[in-house]
Coordinates of N, CA and C in Angstrom, one line a residue:
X1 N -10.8 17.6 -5.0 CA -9.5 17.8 -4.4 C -9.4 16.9 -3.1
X2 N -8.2 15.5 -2.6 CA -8.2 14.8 -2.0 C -7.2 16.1 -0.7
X3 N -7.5 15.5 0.6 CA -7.0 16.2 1.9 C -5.7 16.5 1.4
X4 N -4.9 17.7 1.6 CA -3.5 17.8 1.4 C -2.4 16.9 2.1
X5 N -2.0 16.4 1.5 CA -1.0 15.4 2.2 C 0.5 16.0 1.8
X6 N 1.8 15.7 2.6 CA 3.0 16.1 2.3 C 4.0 15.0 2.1
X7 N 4.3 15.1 1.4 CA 5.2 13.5 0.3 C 6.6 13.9 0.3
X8 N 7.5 13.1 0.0 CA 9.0 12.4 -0.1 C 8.8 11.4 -1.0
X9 N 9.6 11.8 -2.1 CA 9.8 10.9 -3.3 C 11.2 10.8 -3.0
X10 N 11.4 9.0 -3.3 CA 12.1 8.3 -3.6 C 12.6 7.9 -4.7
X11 N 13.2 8.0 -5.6 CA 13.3 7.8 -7.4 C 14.4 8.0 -7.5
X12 N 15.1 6.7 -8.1 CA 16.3 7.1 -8.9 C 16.2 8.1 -10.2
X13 N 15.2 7.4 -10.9 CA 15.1 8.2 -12.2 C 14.7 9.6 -11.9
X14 N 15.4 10.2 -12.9 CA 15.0 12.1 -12.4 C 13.7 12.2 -13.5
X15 N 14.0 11.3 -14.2 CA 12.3 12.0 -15.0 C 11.0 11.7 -14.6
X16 N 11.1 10.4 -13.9 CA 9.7 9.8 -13.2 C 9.6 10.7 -11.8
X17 N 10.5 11.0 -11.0 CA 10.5 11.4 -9.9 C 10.0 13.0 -10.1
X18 N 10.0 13.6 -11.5 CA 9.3 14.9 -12.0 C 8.3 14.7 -11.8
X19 N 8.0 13.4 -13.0 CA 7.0 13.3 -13.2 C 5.6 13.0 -11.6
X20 N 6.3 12.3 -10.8 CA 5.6 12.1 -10.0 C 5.3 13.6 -9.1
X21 N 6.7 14.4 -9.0 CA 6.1 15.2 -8.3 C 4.7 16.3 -8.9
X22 N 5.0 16.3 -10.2 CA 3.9 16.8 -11.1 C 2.6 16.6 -10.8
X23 N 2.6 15.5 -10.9 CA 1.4 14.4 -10.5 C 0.6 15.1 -9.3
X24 N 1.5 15.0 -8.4 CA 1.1 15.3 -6.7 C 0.8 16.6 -6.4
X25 N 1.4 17.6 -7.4 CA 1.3 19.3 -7.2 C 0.3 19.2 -7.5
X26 N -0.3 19.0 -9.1 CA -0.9 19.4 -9.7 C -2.7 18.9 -8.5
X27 N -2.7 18.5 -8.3 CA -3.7 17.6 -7.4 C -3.6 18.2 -6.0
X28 N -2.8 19.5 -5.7 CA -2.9 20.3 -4.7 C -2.1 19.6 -3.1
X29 N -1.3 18.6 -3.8 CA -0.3 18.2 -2.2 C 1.3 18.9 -2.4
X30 N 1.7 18.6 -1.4 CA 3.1 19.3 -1.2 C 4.3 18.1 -0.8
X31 N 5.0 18.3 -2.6 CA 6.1 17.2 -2.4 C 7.5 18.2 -1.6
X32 N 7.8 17.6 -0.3 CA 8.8 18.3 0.2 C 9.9 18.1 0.0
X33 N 10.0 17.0 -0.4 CA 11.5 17.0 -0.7 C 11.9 15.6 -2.0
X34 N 12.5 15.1 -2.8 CA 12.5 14.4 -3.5 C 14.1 13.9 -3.5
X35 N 14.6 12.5 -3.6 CA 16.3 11.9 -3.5 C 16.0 10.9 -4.1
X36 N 17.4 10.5 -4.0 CA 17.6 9.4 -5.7 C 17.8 8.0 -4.8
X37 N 18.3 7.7 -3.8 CA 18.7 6.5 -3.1 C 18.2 6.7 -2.1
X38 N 18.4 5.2 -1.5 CA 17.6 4.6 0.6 C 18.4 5.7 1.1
X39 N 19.6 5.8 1.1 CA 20.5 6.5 2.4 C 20.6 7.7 2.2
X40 N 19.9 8.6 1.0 CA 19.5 9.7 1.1 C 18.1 9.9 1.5
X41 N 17.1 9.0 1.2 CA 16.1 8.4 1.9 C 15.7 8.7 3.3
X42 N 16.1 8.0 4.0 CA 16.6 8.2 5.8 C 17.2 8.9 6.3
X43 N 18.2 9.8 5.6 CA 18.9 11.1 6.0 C 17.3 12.1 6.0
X44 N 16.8 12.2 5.1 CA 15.7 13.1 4.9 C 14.6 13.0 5.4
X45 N 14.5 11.7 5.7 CA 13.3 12.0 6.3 C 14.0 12.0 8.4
X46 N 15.2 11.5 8.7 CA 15.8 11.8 9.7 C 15.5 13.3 9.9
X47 N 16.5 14.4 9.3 CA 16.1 15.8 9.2 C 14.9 16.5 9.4
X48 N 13.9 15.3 8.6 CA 12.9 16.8 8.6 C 11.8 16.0 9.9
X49 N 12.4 15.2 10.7 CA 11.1 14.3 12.1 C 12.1 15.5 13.1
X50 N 13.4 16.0 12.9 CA 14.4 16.6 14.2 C 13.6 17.9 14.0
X51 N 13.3 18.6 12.4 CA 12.9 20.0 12.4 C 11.0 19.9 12.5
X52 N 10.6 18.2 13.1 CA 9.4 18.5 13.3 C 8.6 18.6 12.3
X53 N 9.0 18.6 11.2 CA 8.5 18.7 9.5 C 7.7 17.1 8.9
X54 N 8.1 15.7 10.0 CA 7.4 14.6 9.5 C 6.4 14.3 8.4
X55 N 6.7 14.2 7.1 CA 5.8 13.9 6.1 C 4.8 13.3 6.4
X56 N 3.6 13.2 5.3 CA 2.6 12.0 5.7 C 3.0 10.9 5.0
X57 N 3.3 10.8 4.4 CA 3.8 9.4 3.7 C 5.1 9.7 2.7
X58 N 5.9 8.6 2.4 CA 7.1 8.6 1.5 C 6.7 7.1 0.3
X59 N 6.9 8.1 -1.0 CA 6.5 7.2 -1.9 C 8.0 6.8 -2.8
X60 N 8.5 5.3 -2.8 CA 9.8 5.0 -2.8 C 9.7 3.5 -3.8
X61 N 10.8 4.2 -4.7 CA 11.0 2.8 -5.9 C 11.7 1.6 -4.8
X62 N 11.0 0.2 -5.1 CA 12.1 -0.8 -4.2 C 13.1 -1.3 -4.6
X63 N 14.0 -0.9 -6.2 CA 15.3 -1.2 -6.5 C 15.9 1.0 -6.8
X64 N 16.6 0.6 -5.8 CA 17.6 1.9 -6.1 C 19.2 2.0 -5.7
X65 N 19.4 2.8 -5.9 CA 21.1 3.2 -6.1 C 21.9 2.2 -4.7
X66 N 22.8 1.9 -4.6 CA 24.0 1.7 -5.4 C 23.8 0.3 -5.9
X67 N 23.4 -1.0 -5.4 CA 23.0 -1.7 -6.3 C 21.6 -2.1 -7.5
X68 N 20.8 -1.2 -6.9 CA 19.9 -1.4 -8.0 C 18.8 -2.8 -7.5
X69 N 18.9 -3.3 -6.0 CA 18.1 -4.5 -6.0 C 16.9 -4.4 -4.8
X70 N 17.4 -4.1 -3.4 CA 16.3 -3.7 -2.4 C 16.9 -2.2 -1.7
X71 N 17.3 -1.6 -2.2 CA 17.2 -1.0 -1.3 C 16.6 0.0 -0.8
X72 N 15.4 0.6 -1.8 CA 14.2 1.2 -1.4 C 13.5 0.6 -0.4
X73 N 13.3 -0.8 -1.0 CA 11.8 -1.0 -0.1 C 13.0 -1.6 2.0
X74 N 14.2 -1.5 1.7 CA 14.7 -1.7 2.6 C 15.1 -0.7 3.7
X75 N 15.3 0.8 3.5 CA 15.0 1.6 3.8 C 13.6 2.0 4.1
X76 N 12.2 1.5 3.4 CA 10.8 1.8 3.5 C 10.8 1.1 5.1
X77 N 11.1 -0.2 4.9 CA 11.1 -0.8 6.1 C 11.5 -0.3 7.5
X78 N 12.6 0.2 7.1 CA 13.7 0.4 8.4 C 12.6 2.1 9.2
X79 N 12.2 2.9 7.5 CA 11.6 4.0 8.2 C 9.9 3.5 9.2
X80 N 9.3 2.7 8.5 CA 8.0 1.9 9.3 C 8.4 1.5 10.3
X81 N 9.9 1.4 10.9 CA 10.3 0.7 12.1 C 10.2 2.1 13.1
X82 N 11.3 2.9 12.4 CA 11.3 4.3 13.0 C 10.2 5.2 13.5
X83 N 9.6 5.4 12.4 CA 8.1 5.9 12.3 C 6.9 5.3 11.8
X84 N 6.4 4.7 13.2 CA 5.1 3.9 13.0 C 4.1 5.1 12.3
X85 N 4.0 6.2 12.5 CA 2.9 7.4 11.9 C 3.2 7.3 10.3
X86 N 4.4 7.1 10.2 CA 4.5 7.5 8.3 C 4.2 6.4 7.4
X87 N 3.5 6.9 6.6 CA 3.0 6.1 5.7 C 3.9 5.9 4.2
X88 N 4.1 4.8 4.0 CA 4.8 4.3 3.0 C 4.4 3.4 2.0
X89 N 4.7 4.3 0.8 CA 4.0 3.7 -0.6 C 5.3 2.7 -1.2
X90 N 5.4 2.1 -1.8 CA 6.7 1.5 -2.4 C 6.3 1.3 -3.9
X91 N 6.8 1.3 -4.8 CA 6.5 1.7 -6.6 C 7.7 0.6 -6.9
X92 N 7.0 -0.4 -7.5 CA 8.2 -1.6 -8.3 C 7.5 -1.7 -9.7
X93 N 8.6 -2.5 -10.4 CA 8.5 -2.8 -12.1 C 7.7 -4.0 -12.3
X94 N 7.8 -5.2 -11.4 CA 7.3 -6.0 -11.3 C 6.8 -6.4 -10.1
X95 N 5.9 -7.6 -9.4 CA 5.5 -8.3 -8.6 C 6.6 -9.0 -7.8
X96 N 7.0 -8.4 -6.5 CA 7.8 -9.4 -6.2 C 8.1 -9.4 -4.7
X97 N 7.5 -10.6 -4.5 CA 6.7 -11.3 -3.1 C 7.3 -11.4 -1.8
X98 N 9.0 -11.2 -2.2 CA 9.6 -10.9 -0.9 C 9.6 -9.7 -0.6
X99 N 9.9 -8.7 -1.1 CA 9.3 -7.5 -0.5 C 8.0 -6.7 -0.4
X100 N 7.2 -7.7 -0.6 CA 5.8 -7.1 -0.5 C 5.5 -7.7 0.9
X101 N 5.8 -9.0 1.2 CA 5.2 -9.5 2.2 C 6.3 -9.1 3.5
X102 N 7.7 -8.3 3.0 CA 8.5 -7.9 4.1 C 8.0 -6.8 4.5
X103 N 7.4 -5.8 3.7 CA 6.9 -4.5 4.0 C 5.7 -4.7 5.2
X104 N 5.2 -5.4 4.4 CA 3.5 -6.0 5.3 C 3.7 -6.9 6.7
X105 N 4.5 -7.0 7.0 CA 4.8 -8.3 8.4 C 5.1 -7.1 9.5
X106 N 5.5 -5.6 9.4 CA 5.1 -4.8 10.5 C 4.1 -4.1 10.5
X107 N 3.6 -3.1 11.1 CA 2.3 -2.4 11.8 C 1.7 -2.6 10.3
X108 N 0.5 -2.6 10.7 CA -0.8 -2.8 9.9 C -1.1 -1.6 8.8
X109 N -1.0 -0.4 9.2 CA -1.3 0.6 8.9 C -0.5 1.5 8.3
X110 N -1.0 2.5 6.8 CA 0.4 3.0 6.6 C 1.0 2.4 5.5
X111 N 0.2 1.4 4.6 CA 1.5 0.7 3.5 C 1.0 -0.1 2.2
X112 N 1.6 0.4 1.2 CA 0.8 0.4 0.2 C 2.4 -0.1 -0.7
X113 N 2.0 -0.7 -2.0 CA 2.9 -2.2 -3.1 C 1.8 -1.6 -4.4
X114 N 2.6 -0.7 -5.1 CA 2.0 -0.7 -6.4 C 3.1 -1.0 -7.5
X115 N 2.2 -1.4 -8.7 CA 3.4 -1.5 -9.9 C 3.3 0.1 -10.3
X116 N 4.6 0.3 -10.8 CA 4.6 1.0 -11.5 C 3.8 1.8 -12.6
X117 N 3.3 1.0 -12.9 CA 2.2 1.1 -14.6 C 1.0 1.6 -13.8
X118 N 0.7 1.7 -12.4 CA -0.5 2.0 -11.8 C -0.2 3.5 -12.1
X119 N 0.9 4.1 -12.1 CA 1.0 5.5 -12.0 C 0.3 6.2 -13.2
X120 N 0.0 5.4 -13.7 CA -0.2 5.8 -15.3 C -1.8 6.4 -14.9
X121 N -2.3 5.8 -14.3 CA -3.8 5.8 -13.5 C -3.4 7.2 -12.9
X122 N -3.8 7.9 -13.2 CA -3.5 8.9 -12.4 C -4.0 9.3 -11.1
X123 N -5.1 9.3 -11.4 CA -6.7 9.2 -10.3 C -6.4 7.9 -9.1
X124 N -6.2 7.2 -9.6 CA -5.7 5.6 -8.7 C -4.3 6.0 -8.1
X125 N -3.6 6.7 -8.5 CA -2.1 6.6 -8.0 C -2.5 7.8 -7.0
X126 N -2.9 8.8 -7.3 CA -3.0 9.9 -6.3 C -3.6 9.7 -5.1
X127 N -5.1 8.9 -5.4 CA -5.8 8.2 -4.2 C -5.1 7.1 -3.5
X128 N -4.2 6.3 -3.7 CA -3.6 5.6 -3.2 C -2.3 6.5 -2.1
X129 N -2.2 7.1 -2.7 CA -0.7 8.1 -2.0 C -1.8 8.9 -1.0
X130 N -2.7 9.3 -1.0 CA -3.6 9.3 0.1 C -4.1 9.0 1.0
X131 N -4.9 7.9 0.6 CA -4.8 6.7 1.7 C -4.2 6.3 2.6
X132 N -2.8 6.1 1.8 CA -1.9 5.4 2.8 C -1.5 6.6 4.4
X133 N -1.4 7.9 3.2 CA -0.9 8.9 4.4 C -2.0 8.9 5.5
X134 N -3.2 8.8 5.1 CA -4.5 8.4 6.3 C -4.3 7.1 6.8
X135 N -3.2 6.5 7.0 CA -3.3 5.5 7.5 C -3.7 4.2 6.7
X136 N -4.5 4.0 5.6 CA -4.9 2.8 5.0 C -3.8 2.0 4.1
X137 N -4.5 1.2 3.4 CA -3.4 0.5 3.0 C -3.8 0.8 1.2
X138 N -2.7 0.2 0.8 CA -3.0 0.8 -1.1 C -2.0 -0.8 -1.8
X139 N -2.6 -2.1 -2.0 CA -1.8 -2.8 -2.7 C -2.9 -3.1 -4.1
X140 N -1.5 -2.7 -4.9 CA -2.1 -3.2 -6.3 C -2.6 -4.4 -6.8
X141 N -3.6 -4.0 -7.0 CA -4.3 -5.6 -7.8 C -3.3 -7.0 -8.0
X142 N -2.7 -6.8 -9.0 CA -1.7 -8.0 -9.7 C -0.6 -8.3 -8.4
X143 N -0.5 -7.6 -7.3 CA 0.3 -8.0 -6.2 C -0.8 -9.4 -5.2
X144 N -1.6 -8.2 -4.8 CA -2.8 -9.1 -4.5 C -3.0 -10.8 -4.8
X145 N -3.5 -10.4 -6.6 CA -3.4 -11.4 -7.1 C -2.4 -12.7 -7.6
X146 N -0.8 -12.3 -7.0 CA -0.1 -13.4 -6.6 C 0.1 -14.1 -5.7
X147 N 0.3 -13.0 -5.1 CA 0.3 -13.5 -3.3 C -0.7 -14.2 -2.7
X148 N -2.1 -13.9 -3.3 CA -2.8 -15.0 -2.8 C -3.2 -15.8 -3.9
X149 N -2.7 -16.1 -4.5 CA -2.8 -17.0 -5.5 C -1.6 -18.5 -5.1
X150 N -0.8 -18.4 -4.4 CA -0.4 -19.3 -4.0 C -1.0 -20.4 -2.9
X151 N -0.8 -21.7 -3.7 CA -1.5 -23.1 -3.2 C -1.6 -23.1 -1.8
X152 N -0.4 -22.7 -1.0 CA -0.3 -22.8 0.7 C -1.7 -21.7 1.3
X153 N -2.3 -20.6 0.5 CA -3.4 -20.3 1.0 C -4.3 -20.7 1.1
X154 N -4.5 -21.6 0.8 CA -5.9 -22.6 0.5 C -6.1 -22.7 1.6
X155 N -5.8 -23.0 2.6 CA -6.4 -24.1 4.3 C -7.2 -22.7 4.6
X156 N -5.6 -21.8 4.9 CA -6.3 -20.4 5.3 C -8.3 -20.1 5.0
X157 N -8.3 -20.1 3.5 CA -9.7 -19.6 3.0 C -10.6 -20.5 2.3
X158 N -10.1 -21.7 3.1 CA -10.7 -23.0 2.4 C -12.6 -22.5 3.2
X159 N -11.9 -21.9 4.2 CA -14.0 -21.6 4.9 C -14.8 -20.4 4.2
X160 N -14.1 -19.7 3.0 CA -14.1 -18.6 2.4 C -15.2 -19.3 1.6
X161 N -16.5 -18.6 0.7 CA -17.1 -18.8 -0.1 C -15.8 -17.8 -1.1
X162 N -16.6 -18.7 -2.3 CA -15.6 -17.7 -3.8 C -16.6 -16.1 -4.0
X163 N -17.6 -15.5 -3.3 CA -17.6 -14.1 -3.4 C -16.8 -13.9 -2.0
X164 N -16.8 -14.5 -0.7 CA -15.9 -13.5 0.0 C -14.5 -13.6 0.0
X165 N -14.2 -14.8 -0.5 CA -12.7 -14.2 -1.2 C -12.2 -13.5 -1.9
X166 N -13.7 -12.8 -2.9 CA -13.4 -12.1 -3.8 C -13.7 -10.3 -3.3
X167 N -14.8 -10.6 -2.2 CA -14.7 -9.1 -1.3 C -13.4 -9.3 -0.5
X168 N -12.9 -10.2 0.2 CA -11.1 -10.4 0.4 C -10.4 -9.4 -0.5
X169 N -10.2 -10.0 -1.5 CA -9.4 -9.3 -2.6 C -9.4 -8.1 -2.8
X170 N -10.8 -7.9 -2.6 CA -11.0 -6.3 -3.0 C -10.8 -5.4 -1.8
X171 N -11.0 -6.0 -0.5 CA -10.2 -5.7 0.5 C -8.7 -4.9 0.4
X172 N -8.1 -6.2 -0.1 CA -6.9 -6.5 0.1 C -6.1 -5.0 -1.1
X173 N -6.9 -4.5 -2.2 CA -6.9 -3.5 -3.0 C -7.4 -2.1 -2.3
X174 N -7.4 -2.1 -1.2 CA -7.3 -1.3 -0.4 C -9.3 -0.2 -0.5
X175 N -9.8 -1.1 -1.2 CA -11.1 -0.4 -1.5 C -12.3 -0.8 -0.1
X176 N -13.3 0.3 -0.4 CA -14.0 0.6 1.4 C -15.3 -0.3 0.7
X177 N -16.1 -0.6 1.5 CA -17.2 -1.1 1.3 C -18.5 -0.6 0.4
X178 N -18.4 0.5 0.4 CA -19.5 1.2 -1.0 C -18.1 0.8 -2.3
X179 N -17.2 0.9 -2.5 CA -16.6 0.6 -3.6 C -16.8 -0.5 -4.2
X180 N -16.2 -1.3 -3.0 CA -16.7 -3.3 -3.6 C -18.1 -3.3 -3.3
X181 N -18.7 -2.7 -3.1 CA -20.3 -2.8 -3.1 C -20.6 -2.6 -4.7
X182 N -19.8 -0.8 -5.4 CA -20.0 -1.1 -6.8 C -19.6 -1.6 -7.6
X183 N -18.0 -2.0 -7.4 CA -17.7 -3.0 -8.2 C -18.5 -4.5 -8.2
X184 N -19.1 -5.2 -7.8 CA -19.7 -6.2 -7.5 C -21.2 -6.2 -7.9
X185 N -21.5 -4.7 -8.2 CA -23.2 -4.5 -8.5 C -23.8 -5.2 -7.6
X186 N -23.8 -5.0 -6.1 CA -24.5 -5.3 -4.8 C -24.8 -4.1 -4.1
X187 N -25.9 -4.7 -3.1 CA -25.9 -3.7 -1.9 C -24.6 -3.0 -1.3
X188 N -24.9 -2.6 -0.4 CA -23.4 -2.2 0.3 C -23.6 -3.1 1.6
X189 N -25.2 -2.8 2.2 CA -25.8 -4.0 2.9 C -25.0 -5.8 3.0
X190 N -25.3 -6.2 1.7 CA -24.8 -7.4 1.0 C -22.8 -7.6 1.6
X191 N -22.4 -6.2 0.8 CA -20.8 -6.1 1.3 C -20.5 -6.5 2.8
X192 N -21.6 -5.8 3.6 CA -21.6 -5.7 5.0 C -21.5 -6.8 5.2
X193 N -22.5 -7.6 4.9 CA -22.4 -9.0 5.5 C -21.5 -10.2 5.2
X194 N -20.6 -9.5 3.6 CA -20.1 -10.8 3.7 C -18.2 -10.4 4.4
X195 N -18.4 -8.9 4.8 CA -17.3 -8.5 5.7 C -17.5 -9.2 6.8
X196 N -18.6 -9.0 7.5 CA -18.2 -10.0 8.6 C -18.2 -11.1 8.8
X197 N -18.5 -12.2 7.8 CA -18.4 -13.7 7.3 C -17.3 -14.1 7.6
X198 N -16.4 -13.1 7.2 CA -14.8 -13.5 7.2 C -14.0 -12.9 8.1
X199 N -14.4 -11.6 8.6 CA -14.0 -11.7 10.1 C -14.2 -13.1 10.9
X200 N -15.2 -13.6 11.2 CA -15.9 -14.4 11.7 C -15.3 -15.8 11.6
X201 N -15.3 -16.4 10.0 CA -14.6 -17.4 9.5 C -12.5 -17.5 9.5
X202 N -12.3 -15.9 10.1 CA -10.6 -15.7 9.9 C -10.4 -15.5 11.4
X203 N -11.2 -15.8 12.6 CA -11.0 -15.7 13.6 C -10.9 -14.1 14.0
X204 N -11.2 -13.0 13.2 CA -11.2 -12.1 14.3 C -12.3 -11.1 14.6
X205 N -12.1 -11.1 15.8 CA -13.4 -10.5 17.2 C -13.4 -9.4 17.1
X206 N -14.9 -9.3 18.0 CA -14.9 -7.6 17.4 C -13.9 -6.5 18.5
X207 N -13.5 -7.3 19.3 CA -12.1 -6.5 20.4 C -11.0 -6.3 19.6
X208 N -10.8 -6.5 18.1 CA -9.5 -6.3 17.5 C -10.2 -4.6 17.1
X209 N -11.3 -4.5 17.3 CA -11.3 -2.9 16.6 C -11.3 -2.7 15.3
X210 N -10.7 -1.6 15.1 CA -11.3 -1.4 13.4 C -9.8 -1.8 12.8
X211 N -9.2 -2.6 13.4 CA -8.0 -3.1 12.5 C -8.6 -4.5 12.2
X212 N -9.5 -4.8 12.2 CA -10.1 -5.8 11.9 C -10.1 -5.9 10.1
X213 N -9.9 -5.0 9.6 CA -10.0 -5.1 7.9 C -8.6 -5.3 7.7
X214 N -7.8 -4.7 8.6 CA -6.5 -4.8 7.8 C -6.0 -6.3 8.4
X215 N -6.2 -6.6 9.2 CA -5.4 -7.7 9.6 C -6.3 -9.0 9.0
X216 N -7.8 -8.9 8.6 CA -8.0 -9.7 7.7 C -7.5 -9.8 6.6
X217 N -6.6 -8.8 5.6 CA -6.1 -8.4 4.5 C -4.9 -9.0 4.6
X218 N -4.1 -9.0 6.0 CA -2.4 -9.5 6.4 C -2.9 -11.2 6.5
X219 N -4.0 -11.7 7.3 CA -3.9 -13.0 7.6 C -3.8 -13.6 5.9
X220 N -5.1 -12.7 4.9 CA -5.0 -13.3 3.7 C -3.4 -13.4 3.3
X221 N -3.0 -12.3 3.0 CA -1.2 -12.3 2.4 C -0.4 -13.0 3.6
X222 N -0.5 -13.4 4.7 CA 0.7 -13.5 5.3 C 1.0 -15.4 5.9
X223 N -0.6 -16.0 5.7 CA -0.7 -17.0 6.3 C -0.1 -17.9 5.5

């Protein structure tokens, strides 16, 4: 059983937005409240920061009501502006780079870009809605995998060996160092070291503190 966290679902669809709350009961968290569009979105979570009630995270489709195109993850944004403490998951159908990288360009902390199809994962979707409410980050693989798959990153991780771009990645998938230690069939030792390669090779010191992972994960997506 992961820490109890308290959720806000975003979902047009009323059957997924069940289904998610299902998901999140059943795994011992407390969905407080659930709405279909952004501007019921920010009304609710307005209300419940005045009664003091501040969720740990809100998990929000990024096409919803009235046109159907940003205005989830546009609302997600505006709430990371309001409330640096709340953690925001955003759930899309596809990969798509302008609002992953608009999500990601404020506070570090707090913010997680899954596909949809991730929810199917049950175990993976619940841990990630976790995470994020602890502050970490939760982006899906195939998001990952475009965003830095684009040619303009190259200069960035041209000093990168091809395993620490690939502990990058696995970074960047929001996983801790015994994780990419097992996926990788290495030490954790080994992980250690090639974590700080790329601190070291991405310019940052050890005075950035322990945001040092995440802002190696933003320079990778953002540079």
């Amino acid at each position: 059983m992961e820490d109890r966290v308290r959720v806000v679902i975003a979902e047009d669809s009323v059957l997924l937005r069940e289904g998610l709350t299902r998901l999140l009961t059943d795994r011992g968290h407390e969905v407080v409240a659930g709405v279909g569009d952004g501007e019921a979105l920010i009304k609710t979570i307005t209300e419940l920061d005045a009664q003091g009630e501040l969720p740990d995270v809100v998990v929000a489709d990024v096409r919803m009501p009235p046109t159907h195109t940003d205005e989830g993850v546009r609302a997600a944004v505006q709430l990371r502006k309001a409330h640096p403490g709340l953690g925001v998951l955003v759930l899309s159908q596809y990969v798509e780079e302008r609002y992953a990288t608009e999500l990601l360009a404020g506070s570090s902390r707090g913010v997680g870009y899954l596909l949809k199809d991730r929810v199917a994962e049950v175990r993976e979707f619940v841990d990630a809605v976790v995470r994020v409410a602890d502050g970490g980050t939760a982006l899906d693989p195939e998001v990952v995998a475009q965003l830095l798959g684009r040619s303009r990153k190259q200069d960035v991780l041209a000093g990168l060996t091809p395993r620490e771009r690939e502990v990058l990645g696995l970074m960047a998938e929001g996983r801790t160092n015994s994780a990419i230690a097992r996926q990788l069939v290495v030490s954790d030792g080994a992980v250690e070291k090639h974590v700080s390669n790329i601190f070291l090779k991405l310019g940052l010191s050890q005075s950035d503190g322990d945001h040092r992972r995440v802002l190696a994960v933003l320079t990778y997506l953002n540079s």
